[in-house]
Amino acid sequence: MAAENTSKVCEAHPMTGGDGPNSYAKNFTLQRGGLDVSKELVRKAIAEKLDGEILHSNTFRIADLGCSVGPNTFLAIENILEGVEFKYKSQGMNSQFPEFHVFFNDHTSNDFNMLFKTLPQNRRYYAAGVPGSFYGRLFPDASIHLAHSSYAIQWLSRVPKAVVDSKSPAWNKGRIHYSNSTDEVIRSYETQYTEDMKCFLQDRAQEIVYGGLMVLTFPVRPDGTPHSDAPTNVIFQLLGSSLMDLVRKGVVKEEKVDSFNIPVYTMSPQELVAVVEQNGCFSMEIMVDMPLLLVHDPILMAQLRASHLRAGMREDLKHQFGEEVLDELFDVYRKKCEEHASAVDPGKTVNLVVVLRRKGD
Amino acid sequence: MAAENTSKVCEAHPMTGGDGPNSYAKNFTLQRGGLDVSKELVRKAIAEKLDGEILHSNTFRIADLGCSVGPNTFLAIENILEGVEFKYKSQGMNSQFPEFHVFFNDHTSNDFNMLFKTLPQNRRYYAAGVPGSFYGRLFPDASIHLAHSSYAIQWLSRVPKAVVDSKSPAWNKGRIHYSNSTDEVIRSYETQYTEDMKCFLQDRAQEIVYGGLMVLTFPVRPDGTPHSDAPTNVIFQLLGSSLMDLVRKGVVKEEKVDSFNIPVYTMSPQELVAVVEQNGCFSMEIMVDMPLLLVHDPILMAQLRASHLRAGMREDLKHQFGEEVLDELFDVYRKKCEEHASAVDPGKTVNLVVVLRRKGD
């Protein structure tokens, strides 16, 4: 299947599994704030935008794309279920509740064993795990009624090839992200983003039934803001500069930094609108800013940023630079976050919740 | 869901995961022999028994119940796919091939991470993992077209309570299996088997579409043969007597043997026919003996038996008796298998392949 071609290159970027102190499961504070805020929005979308015809299906199929290991994914699914049940009730269909089939998707390297062990005991849905990249097909044609993805589609399918090619004008020497780099590097990332979103929308258009919904939450760069100024990009710039500090101290080799790039692209709302229009299969029904909580204490905020990024990128960093440098790296990083507290404050991050509806005959 | 109630008690009996020397993935020789033999039978069942109406479905859904970690499950699925495709072709429907959605089911404690990592790269189906006991609901109503289960339904959902209760007349002291025990112990196992198969058939009747098939492969005790003489039972009797040898040597505590029972029941064809008739939702379409390969060399055979049983029961035995006794235990066990070579020869084992068809309106 096509899925395998794209999935291989991005299998390298799973969240850290298990439930240790630096695991993703224990470090979801920032994202969870966002989940609480988006709760009402998801219900509203289901109430107002989900096609009524779908209510006559015996099975309601939900996919969470990039689910990681929980507990966020279970909370999100619960919220969707409540929204769908509310819609049935509001239409007087109390006795016609469907059965729910929920598909938890993430990279093959995700810790599905842990995900399965922590599935809610009293769940009222059938659960399945689906391994593979969402930049490829995951489900049969017209089989999904609602696809959800929270803080996942900012991850590209791969690092653009040119930025790690020392002979290319887009070689990203001495940096690990495009956002504070040359125009050539930025263009490489932009091109990769456009290709990936094209795949993502094409594949979901095949999989989602007519009148079905896709709810996407992700950080954005406000229209007109330079790549270098988006708070979610500054986070990676500070990690890059922390790594270069360790290069200067002789702890990390410079080539290791040159060959390491983070495949995260912070799109603007305009860019998303453009790819959705080009795809043509979805209508943009809702697009709302969802502010995260402002953290007023810069020391606490820097700690949160450091533990959050470490949980999310631990495997990649360990693989590239060795586990032994991680403590020192995140110590330097935490201090940089304190110094640039205002630039990386979660309250300054702009997150979008977007609801797309599959157009149909 | 009801599934959780029953699944918890049998989560204790997964196959050994990973790919180490004693893992299930490396020790599938005996079962694989059976798979090869059953290949033609599965194709024949699909060609002759699968309802033609199902061919008009856009998605063909297959479940493998008790799939473990592969590679057997992948071979079985491939065989089913070829059988279904052959049926389409034979009906001149070459251009109307459905999409295949394959659900790999096993206990929550199964190593799904390994299963997912070893999924065939060039597979032509969408894959999903489904954690939970098959003595409970796993899928929405009428969603599965073909359910397959190979060497799994001989496992009961749990050890019958009475056999580990020292105050019960069915206390199974000094033994780990019912087959060489008292009438009371045998009755406890029989009752558990009947309850479990009732659940199994009820739940599958809900999940399998009208005209859909269930293909089951499992070891049986020929009608009229005492429980104590079925080769698959002798295997457990020899393990029990090996453990009692270690009790006499002071390596294992007797209470540990008294409180350990293997929840495997070797049904007879008659017993299966009775539960299927009582359930009433399935017709018995095919029931065929499938001989395993005769192993003429008793030393090789004993080694195969020992490594096979160790792979299948390693986690349970480790948990109950400690990992440190396993080498000695299986050394004793291997010798006993050599001594009783004729009684435990795989060629004497009777395995059934049964094809049930969901009756429909």
XYZ file of C-alpha atoms in Angstrom:
722
model
C 0.000 0.000 0.000
C 1.040 3.587 -0.592
C 0.860 4.156 3.146
C 4.041 2.200 3.668
C 6.139 4.407 1.412
C 5.367 7.550 3.300
C 5.143 5.990 6.712
C 8.685 4.651 6.762
C 10.256 8.073 6.625
C 8.263 9.486 9.449
C 8.323 6.475 11.736
C 11.338 8.196 13.272
C 9.204 10.664 15.207
C 7.001 8.950 17.730
C 6.218 10.388 21.108
C 8.095 8.773 23.992
C 6.142 5.712 25.157
C 5.873 4.028 28.539
C 4.866 5.904 31.640
C 8.221 7.014 33.062
C 8.836 10.558 34.360
C 9.770 11.901 30.911
C 7.039 10.091 29.028
C 4.406 11.746 26.907
C 1.593 10.381 29.078
C 2.876 12.291 32.092
C 3.642 15.539 30.231
C 0.457 16.531 28.555
C -0.304 19.605 30.666
C -0.007 22.205 27.897
C -1.982 20.233 25.331
C -4.659 19.230 27.791
C -5.431 22.875 28.468
C -6.229 23.116 24.783
C -8.424 20.029 24.876
C -10.639 21.474 27.582
C -11.143 24.639 25.586
C -11.984 22.760 22.384
C -14.576 20.523 24.046
C -17.575 22.761 23.410
C -16.391 23.466 19.891
C -16.361 19.774 18.931
C -19.886 19.321 20.281
C -21.071 22.366 18.406
C -19.517 21.075 15.176
C -21.206 17.697 15.561
C -24.541 19.308 16.414
C -24.518 21.746 13.529
C -22.298 20.359 10.804
C -22.473 16.551 10.838
C -24.760 15.303 8.092
C -28.076 14.018 9.481
C -28.023 11.043 7.087
C -25.083 9.626 9.029
C -27.326 9.183 12.057
C -29.052 6.335 10.249
C -25.863 4.284 10.122
C -25.797 1.369 12.594
C -22.107 1.872 13.319
C -20.516 5.271 13.868
C -16.790 5.087 13.093
C -14.338 7.532 14.627
C -10.604 7.810 13.899
C -8.054 9.591 16.061
C -5.049 10.339 13.860
C -1.774 10.625 15.772
C -3.345 9.447 19.018
C -0.103 8.721 20.923
C -0.626 6.713 24.125
C -3.300 8.595 26.003
C -4.880 9.861 28.133
C -5.642 12.816 25.810
C -6.970 10.569 23.075
C -9.457 8.885 25.445
C -10.742 12.269 26.629
C -11.117 13.476 23.065
C -13.020 10.335 22.041
C -15.296 10.586 25.070
C -16.077 14.153 24.126
C -16.906 13.176 20.546
C -19.159 10.343 21.761
C -21.047 12.695 24.037
C -21.437 15.128 21.155
C -22.816 12.446 18.844
C -25.170 11.090 21.518
C -26.388 14.616 22.227
C -27.181 15.020 18.537
C -29.193 11.789 18.494
C -31.121 12.895 21.567
C -31.760 16.368 20.191
C -33.324 14.760 17.121
C -35.523 12.507 19.234
C -33.562 9.398 18.264
C -32.840 8.245 21.825
C -33.582 4.622 21.045
C -31.537 4.558 17.844
C -28.043 5.113 19.239
C -25.460 3.557 16.955
C -22.600 1.342 18.059
C -19.298 3.211 18.102
C -16.146 1.824 16.535
C -13.068 3.851 17.428
C -9.769 3.561 15.546
C -6.663 4.783 17.361
C -3.989 5.614 14.804
C -0.336 6.481 15.187
C 3.040 5.472 13.768
C 3.940 1.785 13.949
C 6.580 2.716 16.545
C 3.934 4.168 18.886
C 3.514 2.223 22.128
C 0.228 0.519 21.257
C 0.743 -2.011 24.059
C 0.496 0.798 26.593
C -2.389 2.440 24.734
C -4.346 -0.836 24.834
C -3.570 -1.477 28.511
C -4.904 1.941 29.498
C -8.101 1.878 27.418
C -10.964 3.021 29.671
C -12.494 -0.034 31.357
C -16.050 1.227 31.082
C -15.827 2.408 27.484
C -18.935 2.213 25.382
C -17.155 1.673 22.081
C -15.263 -1.044 20.229
C -11.596 -0.108 20.077
C -8.960 -0.881 17.457
C -5.382 0.287 16.944
C -4.224 1.260 13.478
C -0.468 1.488 12.886
C 0.895 3.685 10.091
C 1.437 7.231 8.892
C -1.624 9.372 8.219
C 0.215 10.636 5.141
C -1.034 7.467 3.515
C -4.242 5.400 3.432
C -5.305 3.873 6.741
C -8.961 2.895 6.253
C -11.250 1.553 3.518
C -13.183 3.920 1.266
C -16.006 5.893 2.882
C -15.708 4.121 6.216
C -15.047 6.940 8.708
C -17.760 9.289 9.988
C -15.563 11.569 12.072
C -11.779 11.917 11.965
C -10.044 13.772 14.766
C -6.430 14.866 15.078
C -4.948 16.900 17.881
C -1.445 18.372 17.707
C -0.252 15.955 15.071
C -0.555 17.451 11.567
C 2.202 19.984 12.243
C 4.573 16.986 11.935
C 5.703 16.564 8.351
C 6.008 13.061 6.890
C 9.793 13.475 6.733
C 12.725 15.874 6.913
C 13.012 17.453 3.449
C 15.963 15.730 1.729
C 17.742 18.868 0.603
C 18.199 20.322 4.092
C 20.496 17.452 5.142
C 22.408 17.375 1.836
C 25.688 19.270 2.301
C 25.881 19.812 -1.482
C 22.463 21.458 -1.685
C 21.907 25.222 -1.425
C 19.182 24.264 1.087
C 21.658 22.549 3.463
C 20.622 23.621 6.955
C 24.055 23.820 8.570
C 24.223 24.692 12.262
C 20.451 24.692 12.724
C 17.788 22.084 13.398
C 14.712 23.911 12.109
C 13.756 25.952 9.049
C 12.205 28.834 10.891
C 15.388 30.785 11.591
C 17.172 29.625 8.434
C 17.773 30.660 4.829
C 15.096 31.157 2.184
C 16.181 27.895 0.515
C 15.616 25.895 3.687
C 12.272 27.568 4.297
C 11.195 26.734 0.727
C 12.186 23.073 1.213
C 9.986 22.843 4.279
C 7.133 24.704 2.570
C 7.272 22.304 -0.372
C 7.250 19.292 1.933
C 4.288 20.722 3.840
C 2.313 21.258 0.646
C 3.015 17.718 -0.590
C 2.145 16.191 2.777
C -1.120 18.075 3.193
C -2.058 17.148 -0.366
C -1.634 13.459 0.563
C -3.391 13.932 3.884
C -6.474 15.567 2.368
C -6.644 13.212 -0.632
C -6.491 10.147 1.596
C -9.015 11.455 4.127
C -11.339 12.452 1.290
C -11.372 8.779 0.261
C -11.893 7.510 3.788
C -14.466 9.936 5.213
C -18.098 9.474 4.220
C -19.981 12.275 2.480
C -21.171 14.705 5.135
C -18.644 13.384 7.655
C -16.361 15.661 9.635
C -12.675 16.128 10.274
C -11.695 18.059 13.408
C -8.075 19.233 13.442
C -6.258 21.057 16.245
C -2.738 22.355 15.702
C -0.481 25.353 16.382
C -0.368 28.011 13.685
C 1.659 31.016 12.651
C -0.718 33.978 12.309
C -1.057 35.229 8.729
C 1.701 37.731 8.012
C 3.913 36.655 10.913
C 7.417 35.623 9.831
C 8.319 31.942 10.376
C 10.985 33.027 12.858
C 8.513 34.699 15.214
C 5.900 31.967 15.779
C 6.258 30.799 19.398
C 6.107 27.107 18.441
C 9.020 27.758 16.064
C 11.023 29.683 18.673
C 10.852 26.538 20.841
C 12.838 24.625 18.215
C 15.197 27.539 17.562
C 16.096 27.570 21.264
C 16.694 23.819 21.196
C 18.989 24.320 18.186
C 20.915 27.078 19.908
C 21.171 24.927 23.074
C 22.689 22.166 20.934
C 25.153 24.624 19.398
C 26.148 25.701 22.935
C 27.001 22.057 23.611
C 28.963 21.950 20.327
C 31.054 24.886 21.538
C 31.610 23.100 24.854
C 32.775 19.993 22.957
C 29.917 17.860 24.309
C 28.169 17.432 20.941
C 29.762 17.132 17.476
C 28.826 19.873 15.008
C 28.093 17.345 12.216
C 25.450 15.815 14.456
C 23.623 19.144 14.597
C 24.084 19.707 10.847
C 22.450 16.379 10.055
C 19.551 16.772 12.484
C 16.357 18.582 11.518
C 12.961 18.650 13.145
C 10.206 17.920 10.614
C 7.637 20.242 12.145
C 6.044 22.960 10.027
C 3.931 25.703 11.545
C 1.385 26.526 8.874
C -0.604 29.749 8.663
C -4.399 29.758 8.411
C -4.022 31.114 4.847
C -1.819 28.172 3.862
C -4.341 25.697 5.220
C -7.194 27.386 3.383
C -5.148 27.193 0.174
C -4.497 23.416 0.390
C -8.084 22.695 1.379
C -9.358 24.691 -1.604
C -6.908 23.004 -3.937
C -8.050 19.584 -2.732
C -11.671 20.543 -3.280
C -13.292 17.688 -1.346
C -13.867 19.481 1.967
C -15.677 22.627 3.006
C -14.153 24.698 5.799
C -16.964 24.893 8.348
C -15.272 26.238 11.466
C -11.890 27.847 12.063
C -11.335 29.174 15.561
C -8.311 30.358 17.537
C -7.924 28.392 20.712
C -5.657 30.162 23.190
C -3.698 27.992 25.596
C -3.423 29.035 29.201
C -1.011 31.869 29.913
C 1.684 30.773 32.320
C 2.623 33.826 34.340
C 5.597 32.318 36.151
C 8.561 32.237 33.706
C 10.431 29.615 35.753
C 7.451 27.251 35.833
C 6.770 27.964 32.174
C 10.386 27.165 31.212
C 10.172 23.910 33.169
C 6.936 22.973 31.417
C 8.414 23.770 28.007
C 11.532 21.714 28.747
C 9.700 18.659 30.076
C 7.139 18.831 27.285
C 9.717 19.018 24.513
C 11.859 16.341 26.146
C 8.890 13.977 26.339
C 7.997 14.631 22.727
C 11.479 14.368 21.252
C 13.396 12.133 23.609
C 13.784 9.175 21.246
C 14.949 11.313 18.333
C 17.435 13.274 20.421
C 18.729 10.141 22.119
C 19.218 8.468 18.778
C 21.089 11.413 17.277
C 23.088 12.812 20.191
C 23.168 10.052 22.820
C 21.143 9.794 26.005
C 24.036 11.073 28.114
C 23.716 14.645 26.798
C 19.974 15.007 27.442
C 20.156 16.275 31.035
C 22.699 18.963 30.162
C 20.869 19.850 26.948
C 17.559 20.417 28.672
C 19.224 22.316 31.492
C 20.648 24.783 28.941
C 17.311 24.773 27.110
C 15.300 25.490 30.238
C 17.478 28.526 30.979
C 17.031 29.822 27.434
C 13.275 29.467 27.819
C 13.441 31.537 30.994
C 15.435 34.226 29.147
C 12.980 34.259 26.239
C 9.959 33.699 28.444
C 7.757 36.121 26.578
C 8.542 34.656 23.126
C 7.699 31.087 24.089
C 4.825 31.650 26.510
C 2.040 29.178 25.684
C -0.390 32.054 26.015
C 1.208 33.620 22.950
C 0.880 30.429 20.921
C -1.985 30.497 18.483
C -3.738 27.156 18.099
C -6.466 26.577 15.584
C -9.385 24.246 15.760
C -10.582 23.583 12.244
C -13.665 21.626 11.258
C -13.781 20.349 7.694
C -16.819 18.668 6.192
C -16.557 16.083 3.438
C -18.500 17.460 0.494
C -20.782 14.901 -1.071
C -23.172 14.217 -3.856
C -18.632 -3.613 27.761
C -19.176 -7.204 28.671
C -15.899 -8.064 26.978
C -13.973 -6.533 29.827
C -15.503 -8.741 32.464
C -14.478 -11.928 30.798
C -11.235 -10.646 29.338
C -9.681 -9.718 32.656
C -9.625 -13.280 33.896
C -7.974 -14.683 30.839
C -5.474 -11.917 30.236
C -3.115 -14.137 32.181
C -2.490 -16.464 29.247
C -0.840 -14.645 26.379
C 1.764 -16.258 24.184
C 5.324 -15.122 24.877
C 5.998 -11.949 22.882
C 9.197 -10.516 21.457
C 11.422 -12.489 19.128
C 13.886 -14.146 21.519
C 14.848 -17.838 21.248
C 11.910 -19.000 23.379
C 9.349 -16.687 21.799
C 6.180 -17.826 20.102
C 7.225 -16.282 16.788
C 10.243 -18.590 16.597
C 8.424 -21.746 17.752
C 5.531 -22.171 15.441
C 6.759 -25.298 13.669
C 4.020 -27.668 14.804
C 1.162 -25.251 14.229
C 2.518 -24.116 10.890
C 2.395 -27.679 9.622
C -1.315 -27.537 10.338
C -1.716 -24.237 8.548
C -0.268 -25.619 5.338
C -2.674 -28.544 5.428
C -5.695 -26.325 6.057
C -4.889 -23.926 3.225
C -6.897 -25.720 0.557
C -9.745 -26.279 2.966
C -10.163 -22.556 3.684
C -10.221 -21.770 -0.025
C -12.785 -24.488 -0.620
C -14.972 -23.137 2.187
C -14.851 -19.612 0.766
C -15.561 -20.848 -2.742
C -18.495 -23.040 -1.773
C -19.950 -21.706 1.455
C -19.497 -17.940 1.595
C -22.745 -16.185 0.702
C -22.601 -14.625 -2.767
C -24.388 -11.477 -1.530
C -21.304 -10.601 0.505
C -19.331 -10.124 -2.698
C -21.313 -6.956 -3.329
C -19.928 -5.318 -0.203
C -17.271 -2.645 -0.882
C -15.257 -3.678 2.155
C -14.572 -7.275 3.116
C -13.813 -7.503 6.839
C -11.778 -10.355 8.279
C -11.027 -11.033 11.942
C -8.284 -13.298 13.261
C -9.235 -14.235 16.814
C -6.269 -15.076 19.036
C -3.747 -13.983 16.406
C -0.681 -13.839 18.679
C 2.301 -12.030 17.092
C 2.737 -13.699 13.719
C 3.919 -14.946 11.330
C 1.144 -17.582 11.321
C -1.592 -14.964 11.375
C -0.173 -13.184 8.311
C -0.005 -16.466 6.386
C -3.568 -17.330 7.355
C -4.846 -13.892 6.278
C -2.982 -14.103 2.978
C -4.593 -17.464 2.351
C -8.065 -16.091 3.098
C -7.467 -13.104 0.787
C -6.416 -15.378 -2.037
C -9.487 -17.499 -1.433
C -11.812 -14.494 -1.572
C -10.123 -13.078 -4.660
C -10.378 -16.467 -6.342
C -14.103 -16.457 -5.641
C -14.517 -13.006 -7.194
C -12.599 -14.109 -10.258
C -14.538 -17.331 -10.593
C -17.744 -15.298 -10.671
C -16.387 -12.955 -13.336
C -16.118 -10.077 -10.874
C -12.433 -9.329 -11.550
C -12.973 -5.580 -11.604
C -15.107 -5.495 -8.469
C -12.549 -6.619 -5.881
C -13.439 -5.199 -2.475
C -11.051 -3.470 -0.130
C -9.970 -5.755 2.724
C -10.017 -4.635 6.344
C -8.257 -7.099 8.624
C -8.664 -7.072 12.402
C -5.956 -8.827 14.423
C -7.376 -9.765 17.809
C -5.716 -11.105 20.918
C -5.587 -10.425 24.661
C -4.612 -6.907 25.722
C -1.339 -8.356 27.012
C -0.402 -9.667 23.558
C 2.649 -7.948 22.042
C 0.797 -5.788 19.517
C 3.876 -3.579 19.089
C 5.743 -6.531 17.620
C 2.726 -7.640 15.588
C 2.468 -4.180 14.025
C 6.218 -3.924 13.321
C 6.181 -7.214 11.435
C 3.034 -6.602 9.350
C 3.851 -7.563 5.751
C 5.194 -4.494 3.923
C 3.400 -5.246 0.684
C 0.062 -6.169 2.210
C -3.040 -5.397 0.228
C -5.311 -4.811 3.219
C -5.931 -2.223 5.905
C -4.767 -3.583 9.238
C -6.041 -2.934 12.752
C -5.272 -4.490 16.129
C -8.121 -5.323 18.488
C -7.244 -5.970 22.137
C -9.552 -8.070 24.296
C -10.878 -11.558 24.981
C -12.940 -13.243 22.276
C -15.207 -14.478 25.072
C -16.775 -11.057 24.829
C -17.826 -8.608 22.111
C -15.034 -7.214 19.959
C -16.762 -5.755 16.899
C -19.976 -3.912 15.998
C -23.075 -5.837 14.935
C -22.930 -7.556 11.552
C -19.555 -6.116 10.639
C -17.378 -9.201 10.017
C -17.552 -11.287 6.844
C -15.093 -13.989 7.832
C -13.762 -14.792 11.299
C -10.765 -17.076 11.615
C -9.233 -18.636 14.694
C -6.342 -21.058 14.758
C -5.334 -22.957 17.906
C -6.980 -20.487 20.258
C -10.475 -21.659 21.232
C -9.112 -24.564 23.278
C -8.104 -21.882 25.800
C -10.882 -21.298 28.308
C -11.661 -17.759 29.464
C -10.389 -18.640 32.941
C -9.368 -21.377 35.347
C -12.626 -22.713 36.878
C -12.822 -21.220 40.378
C -13.545 -24.474 42.209
C -10.356 -26.228 41.106
C -8.138 -23.789 43.013
C -10.413 -23.680 46.095
C -8.938 -25.996 48.746
C -12.389 -26.260 50.378
C -14.096 -27.420 47.207
C -14.559 -31.092 46.278
C -13.197 -30.011 42.881
C -9.858 -28.848 44.340
C -7.206 -30.023 41.884
C -4.421 -30.794 44.342
C -1.064 -31.950 42.945
C -2.139 -31.545 39.333
C -2.235 -28.684 36.828
C -4.842 -30.000 34.410
C -8.263 -31.652 34.599
C -7.533 -34.453 32.192
C -5.896 -36.823 34.683
C -7.933 -35.659 37.648
C -11.139 -36.460 39.545
C -14.652 -36.402 38.128
C -15.354 -33.199 40.069
C -12.422 -31.395 38.441
C -13.393 -32.677 35.012
C -16.959 -31.443 35.540
C -15.669 -27.977 36.537
C -13.700 -27.724 33.310
C -16.621 -29.060 31.254
C -18.943 -26.466 32.748
C -16.477 -23.678 32.048
C -16.074 -24.889 28.465
C -19.825 -24.900 27.908
C -20.226 -21.380 29.334
C -17.314 -20.044 27.323
C -18.437 -21.530 24.021
C -21.933 -20.190 24.660
C -20.450 -16.669 24.972
C -18.156 -17.200 22.012
C -20.939 -18.286 19.668
C -23.445 -15.699 20.902
C -20.973 -12.856 20.400
C -19.797 -14.046 16.988
C -23.416 -14.503 15.907
C -23.894 -10.782 16.586
C -20.726 -9.742 14.818
C -20.734 -11.934 11.704
C -22.986 -10.956 8.806
C -25.654 -13.349 7.554
C -23.992 -15.828 5.222
C -20.550 -15.028 6.612
C -18.142 -17.731 7.728
C -16.188 -18.734 10.795
C -13.186 -21.010 10.289
C -11.906 -22.633 13.469
C -8.867 -24.877 13.863
C -8.159 -26.580 17.183
C -7.030 -29.863 18.726
C -9.783 -32.304 19.684
C -10.304 -35.429 21.686
C -11.914 -38.032 19.411
C -15.464 -38.931 20.436
C -15.344 -41.685 23.043
C -11.704 -41.131 23.976
C -11.205 -40.473 27.705
C -9.897 -36.990 28.619
C -6.738 -38.584 29.955
C -5.754 -40.131 26.608
C -5.923 -37.150 24.225
C -2.328 -36.342 23.206
C -2.796 -32.591 23.760
C -3.905 -33.412 27.295
C -0.981 -35.766 27.922
C 1.302 -32.815 27.157
C -0.087 -30.967 30.189
C -0.108 -34.083 32.356
C 3.625 -34.522 31.690
C 4.233 -30.887 32.565
C 2.339 -31.411 35.825
C 4.330 -34.515 36.659
C 7.571 -32.660 35.811
C 6.561 -29.959 38.273
C 5.810 -32.580 40.945
C 9.293 -34.028 40.333
C 10.686 -30.592 41.144
C 8.472 -30.468 44.253
C 10.041 -33.729 45.436
C 13.499 -32.278 44.760
C 12.571 -29.206 46.833
C 12.983 -26.850 43.863
C 9.284 -25.963 43.660
C 6.795 -25.576 46.530
C 3.823 -27.960 46.445
C 1.304 -25.154 47.114
C 2.496 -23.494 43.916
C 1.500 -26.582 41.927
C -1.813 -26.899 43.810
C -2.766 -23.335 42.906
C -1.723 -23.567 39.252
C -4.085 -24.883 36.584
C -3.921 -24.656 32.832
C -7.229 -23.391 31.396
C -7.117 -25.486 28.253
C -10.002 -27.809 27.420
C -9.787 -30.370 24.647
C -13.315 -30.674 23.340
C -14.674 -33.579 21.336
C -16.382 -33.100 17.957
C -19.654 -34.178 19.619
C -19.338 -31.486 22.265
C -18.761 -28.817 19.626
C -21.746 -29.981 17.601
C -23.880 -29.786 20.773
C -22.961 -26.155 21.595
C -23.347 -25.073 17.987
C -26.812 -26.644 17.844
C -27.783 -25.102 21.150
C -26.705 -21.664 19.929
C -28.706 -22.118 16.746
C -27.222 -19.235 14.722
C -24.655 -21.202 12.739
C -24.790 -24.176 10.411
C -21.909 -26.634 10.497
C -20.692 -26.691 6.913
C -17.368 -28.485 7.106
C -15.710 -30.547 9.822
C -12.459 -32.216 8.815
C -9.626 -33.916 10.670
C -6.334 -32.274 9.920
C -3.405 -34.493 10.833
C -0.178 -32.794 11.856
C 3.098 -34.156 10.572
C 4.323 -37.314 12.232
C 7.715 -36.760 13.811
C 9.513 -40.076 13.598
C 12.514 -39.090 15.712
C 11.448 -39.194 19.401
C 14.377 -36.999 20.514
C 13.586 -34.301 17.968
C 9.897 -34.606 18.754
C 10.520 -34.189 22.492
C 12.637 -31.103 21.790
C 9.888 -29.640 19.619
C 7.246 -30.332 22.269
C 9.387 -28.750 24.986
C 10.285 -25.611 23.043
C 6.709 -25.224 21.814
C 5.169 -25.519 25.259
C 7.813 -23.274 26.803
C 7.136 -20.578 24.210
C 3.405 -20.812 24.771
C 3.444 -20.877 28.573
C 6.637 -19.096 29.553
C 4.977 -16.035 31.075
C 2.507 -18.062 33.151
C 5.139 -20.475 34.418
C 7.584 -17.660 35.169
C 4.923 -15.810 37.094
C 3.921 -18.852 39.165
C 7.192 -20.713 39.713
C 9.958 -18.192 38.955
C 12.098 -17.914 35.843
C 15.003 -19.714 37.525
C 13.239 -23.111 37.478
C 12.322 -23.059 33.784
C 15.525 -24.617 32.402
C 15.377 -27.515 34.844
C 11.625 -27.925 34.391
C 11.828 -28.223 30.630
C 14.818 -30.510 30.873
C 12.732 -32.926 32.974
C 9.762 -32.349 30.667
C 11.752 -33.067 27.518
C 12.907 -36.390 28.970
C 9.337 -37.336 29.875
C 8.253 -36.551 26.319
C 10.961 -38.880 25.036
C 9.732 -41.627 27.359
C 6.121 -41.133 26.288
C 7.026 -40.389 22.681
C 4.168 -42.362 21.241
C 1.499 -40.732 23.450
C 2.487 -37.155 22.579
C 3.520 -37.557 18.952
C 1.987 -34.698 16.949
C 0.974 -37.249 14.347
C -1.386 -38.766 16.923
C -2.967 -35.417 17.708
C -6.321 -34.920 16.085
C -6.952 -31.388 14.919
C -10.226 -30.269 13.480
C -10.917 -27.603 10.933
C -14.503 -26.520 11.296
C -16.347 -24.110 9.040
C -19.501 -22.541 10.460
C -21.827 -20.384 8.423
C -23.915 -17.623 9.965
C -27.544 -18.496 9.278
C -29.544 -15.564 7.977
C -33.039 -14.404 7.307
